[in-house]
Amino acid sequence: MNFKQYEGTVTQPVAITITEALVKAYFEASGNRKSAIDYVPPALPMIFYQYINVPWFHEQSFIHKDQVFHYEHPISIGDTIQCTVSLISVENRRQFLVLHQELIGKNVHGKMVFSAKSTLLKEAE
Amino acid sequence: MVSHAIKLGDALEPLLIEVNEDLVRKYGEVSGDFNPIHFDDRASKEKGFSAKIIHGMLSMAIASNIVEPYLDKGYWVKTYEMKFKAPVLVGETISIKGTIESVEKESFTIDITVSSPTYPQVAKSRFMLHVYK
């Protein structure tokens, strides 16, 4: 795949509602058997990728190198977040392609709630 | 204001979690990530690993459990970052250790190390927690 052609691309926004069932399933997967769900775990937004059509992800696998979440304010159960993914840059580094991309979540007023920046490696073809 | 009980250099209660096939399957289901390197030894070996490996983001999900005591006491996560250094094999028990690295008026940072029996450092991580207003 020619990843360079997608540099600067932003996906269509997808509205995702944080449900208690989703958060509970996430906690269970992380080995946390909480009886009461009183916060949303900070790395949870990465599971939103399954709901977003990211064209440069189709049938691709990557090595995840770095991940940074930044929150403007916490998210809560019941919140609906508009999410987009953008491919910020694609670089050649030795035998790898390095992809920098960002998942951004905004509230219903269009204000940023969180960003999730990922650095991914792919063996150059 | 950050509580006076939170002091520079203090160690957090460490976590030990066995990342078994059940957790990996559950993370696959909740994330929709069914990459065979997480479920099939042969597929993982074809990619150069010694056996099937856990999702990197599962490490990050598990490691975030270490700050839960603070989230129950009026703090929220402002930033959470992780650098992935080495893979975790499915079935390994990972250790998560944290230390208070800095304390400001309304926030503090925690440095985290994740290790496994195979690799002394599979990930390095940092949290910034902020006082809930």
Coordinates of C-alpha atoms in Angstrom, one line a residue:
Chain A
M1 CA 0.0 0.0 0.0
N2 CA 1.2 3.5 -0.8
F3 CA 0.7 5.1 2.7
K4 CA 2.1 8.4 1.5
Q5 CA -1.0 9.1 -0.6
Y6 CA -3.0 9.2 2.6
E7 CA -0.8 11.8 4.4
G8 CA -3.0 14.6 5.7
T9 CA -6.2 12.5 5.3
V10 CA -8.9 12.9 7.9
T11 CA -11.6 10.2 8.2
Q12 CA -15.3 10.9 8.3
P13 CA -16.5 11.7 11.9
V14 CA -18.2 8.9 13.8
A15 CA -20.4 9.5 16.9
I16 CA -19.6 7.0 19.6
T17 CA -21.5 6.9 22.9
I18 CA -19.7 5.6 26.0
T19 CA -21.9 3.0 27.5
E20 CA -21.5 1.2 30.9
A21 CA -21.5 -2.2 29.1
L22 CA -18.5 -1.0 26.9
V23 CA -16.5 0.2 29.9
K24 CA -17.3 -2.9 31.9
A25 CA -16.2 -5.2 29.1
Y26 CA -13.0 -3.1 28.8
F27 CA -12.3 -3.3 32.5
E28 CA -12.8 -7.1 32.4
A29 CA -10.3 -7.4 29.5
S30 CA -7.7 -5.5 31.5
G31 CA -8.0 -7.8 34.5
N32 CA -10.0 -5.3 36.6
R33 CA -13.1 -6.8 38.1
K34 CA -14.7 -3.7 39.4
S35 CA -18.1 -3.9 41.0
A36 CA -18.9 -0.3 40.3
I37 CA -17.9 1.6 37.2
D38 CA -16.9 5.1 38.5
Y39 CA -14.5 6.3 35.8
V40 CA -13.7 5.7 32.1
P41 CA -10.1 4.2 31.7
P42 CA -7.7 6.6 29.9
A43 CA -6.7 4.2 27.1
L44 CA -10.2 3.2 26.2
P45 CA -10.6 5.5 23.2
M46 CA -8.2 3.1 21.2
I47 CA -11.1 0.7 20.9
F48 CA -13.0 3.3 18.9
Y49 CA -10.9 2.5 15.9
Q50 CA -13.1 -0.5 15.2
Y51 CA -16.0 1.9 14.5
I52 CA -14.0 4.3 12.1
N53 CA -13.3 3.6 8.5
V54 CA -9.5 4.3 8.3
P55 CA -8.6 3.6 4.7
W56 CA -4.8 3.1 5.3
F57 CA -5.6 0.4 7.9
H58 CA -7.4 -1.9 5.6
E59 CA -5.8 -5.4 6.0
Q60 CA -2.7 -3.9 7.4
S61 CA -0.8 -4.7 10.6
F62 CA 1.6 -2.4 12.4
I63 CA 4.1 -2.4 15.2
H64 CA 2.8 0.0 17.9
K65 CA 5.8 2.1 19.1
D66 CA 4.5 5.0 21.1
Q67 CA 1.1 6.1 22.3
V68 CA 0.1 9.4 24.0
F69 CA -3.4 10.3 25.3
H70 CA -4.1 13.9 26.2
Y71 CA -7.4 14.9 27.8
E72 CA -8.9 18.4 28.0
H73 CA -11.4 17.0 30.5
P74 CA -12.4 13.5 31.6
I75 CA -15.0 11.5 29.6
S76 CA -18.0 9.9 31.4
I77 CA -20.5 7.2 30.8
G78 CA -23.3 8.5 28.6
D79 CA -21.0 11.0 26.7
T80 CA -21.3 11.0 22.9
I81 CA -18.0 11.8 21.2
Q82 CA -17.4 12.7 17.6
C83 CA -14.3 10.9 16.6
T84 CA -11.9 11.3 13.6
V85 CA -8.6 9.8 12.7
S86 CA -6.0 11.7 10.8
L87 CA -2.7 10.5 9.2
I88 CA -0.3 13.3 10.2
S89 CA 2.9 12.1 8.5
V90 CA 4.6 9.1 6.9
E91 CA 8.4 8.9 7.1
N92 CA 11.0 6.4 5.9
R93 CA 13.4 5.3 8.6
R94 CA 15.8 2.6 7.7
Q95 CA 13.7 -0.5 6.7
F96 CA 10.6 0.9 8.3
L97 CA 7.8 3.3 7.4
V98 CA 6.9 5.4 10.4
L99 CA 3.3 6.6 10.6
H100 CA 2.2 9.3 13.0
Q101 CA -1.6 9.5 13.3
E102 CA -4.1 11.0 15.7
L103 CA -7.5 10.0 16.9
I104 CA -9.4 13.1 18.1
G105 CA -12.6 13.1 20.1
K106 CA -14.9 16.2 20.3
N107 CA -18.0 16.8 22.3
V108 CA -21.4 17.8 20.9
H109 CA -20.3 21.4 20.9
G110 CA -17.3 20.7 18.7
K111 CA -14.7 21.2 21.5
M112 CA -11.9 18.7 21.8
V113 CA -12.2 16.3 24.6
F114 CA -9.2 14.1 24.0
S115 CA -6.4 13.3 21.5
A116 CA -4.7 9.9 21.1
K117 CA -1.5 10.2 19.1
S118 CA 0.0 6.9 17.8
T119 CA 3.4 6.2 16.3
L120 CA 3.3 3.0 14.2
L121 CA 5.9 1.1 12.3
K122 CA 5.5 -0.9 9.1
E123 CA 8.2 -2.8 7.3
A124 CA 8.8 -1.0 4.1
E125 CA 7.7 -3.1 1.0
Chain B
M1 CA -4.8 21.2 45.4
V2 CA -2.8 18.0 45.4
S3 CA -2.9 16.2 48.8
H4 CA 0.1 16.4 51.0
A5 CA 0.0 12.6 51.2
I6 CA 1.3 12.5 47.7
K7 CA 5.1 12.9 47.9
L8 CA 7.9 13.0 45.4
G9 CA 9.6 9.6 45.2
D10 CA 6.8 7.6 46.7
A11 CA 6.3 4.1 45.2
L12 CA 2.8 3.0 44.2
E13 CA 1.4 -0.4 45.1
P14 CA 2.8 -2.6 42.3
L15 CA 0.5 -4.8 40.2
L16 CA 1.2 -8.4 39.0
I17 CA -1.2 -9.6 36.3
E18 CA -1.1 -12.8 34.3
V19 CA -2.1 -11.9 30.8
N20 CA -3.7 -15.2 29.9
E21 CA -5.6 -16.2 26.7
D22 CA -8.9 -15.3 28.4
L23 CA -7.8 -11.6 28.8
V24 CA -6.4 -11.5 25.2
R25 CA -9.6 -12.9 23.8
K26 CA -11.7 -10.4 25.8
Y27 CA -9.5 -7.5 24.6
G28 CA -9.9 -8.8 21.0
E29 CA -13.6 -8.8 21.4
V30 CA -13.9 -5.4 23.0
S31 CA -11.4 -3.7 20.6
G32 CA -12.3 -5.7 17.4
D33 CA -8.6 -6.4 17.0
F34 CA -8.3 -10.1 16.0
N35 CA -4.8 -9.9 14.4
P36 CA -3.7 -13.5 14.4
I37 CA -0.3 -12.6 16.0
H38 CA -2.4 -12.4 19.3
F39 CA -4.1 -15.7 18.9
D40 CA -2.0 -18.1 16.8
D41 CA 1.6 -19.0 17.6
R42 CA 2.4 -19.9 14.0
A43 CA 1.1 -16.5 12.7
S44 CA 3.2 -14.8 15.4
K45 CA 6.3 -16.8 14.5
E46 CA 5.9 -15.8 10.9
K47 CA 6.2 -12.2 12.0
G48 CA 9.4 -12.9 14.0
F49 CA 8.1 -13.4 17.5
S50 CA 8.8 -16.5 19.6
A51 CA 5.1 -17.1 20.3
K52 CA 1.8 -15.2 20.2
I53 CA 1.9 -11.8 21.8
I54 CA -0.6 -9.6 23.6
H55 CA -2.0 -6.4 22.1
G56 CA 0.2 -3.4 22.9
M57 CA -2.9 -1.5 23.9
L58 CA -3.8 -4.3 26.3
S59 CA -0.5 -3.6 28.2
M60 CA -1.6 0.1 28.3
A61 CA -5.1 -0.9 29.5
I62 CA -3.7 -3.1 32.3
A63 CA -1.0 -0.6 33.4
S64 CA -3.6 2.1 33.9
N65 CA -5.1 0.0 36.7
I66 CA -2.2 1.1 38.9
V67 CA -3.5 4.7 39.2
E68 CA -7.0 3.6 40.1
P69 CA -6.6 4.5 43.8
Y70 CA -6.0 8.1 42.8
L71 CA -9.0 8.2 40.4
D72 CA -11.1 7.1 43.4
K73 CA -9.8 10.1 45.4
G74 CA -10.6 13.1 43.2
Y75 CA -8.0 13.0 40.5
W76 CA -8.3 12.4 36.7
V77 CA -5.9 11.5 34.0
K78 CA -4.7 14.5 32.0
T79 CA -2.1 12.6 30.0
Y80 CA -1.1 9.0 29.7
E81 CA 1.8 8.0 27.4
M82 CA 3.6 4.7 26.8
K83 CA 6.7 3.7 24.8
F84 CA 6.5 0.0 23.8
K85 CA 10.0 -1.5 24.1
A86 CA 9.4 -5.3 23.7
P87 CA 6.5 -7.7 23.2
V88 CA 4.7 -9.5 26.0
L89 CA 4.0 -13.2 25.3
V90 CA 0.5 -14.5 26.0
G91 CA 0.5 -16.3 29.3
E92 CA 3.2 -14.2 30.9
T93 CA 2.8 -12.4 34.2
I94 CA 3.6 -8.7 33.9
S95 CA 4.7 -6.5 36.7
I96 CA 3.7 -2.8 36.8
K97 CA 5.6 -0.5 39.1
G98 CA 5.2 3.2 39.6
T99 CA 6.9 6.1 41.3
I100 CA 5.7 9.7 41.9
E101 CA 8.1 11.7 39.7
S102 CA 6.9 15.3 40.3
V103 CA 4.3 17.1 42.3
E104 CA 2.8 20.5 41.4
K105 CA 0.0 22.5 43.0
E106 CA -2.8 20.9 41.0
S107 CA -1.2 17.9 39.3
F108 CA 1.4 15.2 39.7
T109 CA 3.2 12.8 37.5
I110 CA 3.9 9.1 37.9
D111 CA 6.5 7.1 36.0
I112 CA 5.7 3.5 35.3
T113 CA 7.8 0.5 34.2
V114 CA 6.2 -2.6 32.8
S115 CA 8.3 -5.8 32.9
S116 CA 7.9 -9.4 32.1
P117 CA 9.9 -12.6 32.8
T118 CA 11.3 -12.4 29.2
Y119 CA 12.1 -8.7 29.2
P120 CA 13.0 -6.4 32.1
Q121 CA 11.4 -3.5 30.4
V122 CA 8.5 -4.1 28.0
A123 CA 7.2 -0.6 28.3
K124 CA 7.9 2.8 29.9
S125 CA 5.0 5.0 30.7
R126 CA 4.1 8.3 32.4
F127 CA 0.8 9.6 33.8
M128 CA -0.1 13.2 34.6
L129 CA -3.0 13.3 37.1
H130 CA -4.9 16.4 37.8
V131 CA -7.1 17.5 40.7
Y132 CA -10.8 17.2 39.9
K133 CA -12.4 20.6 40.2

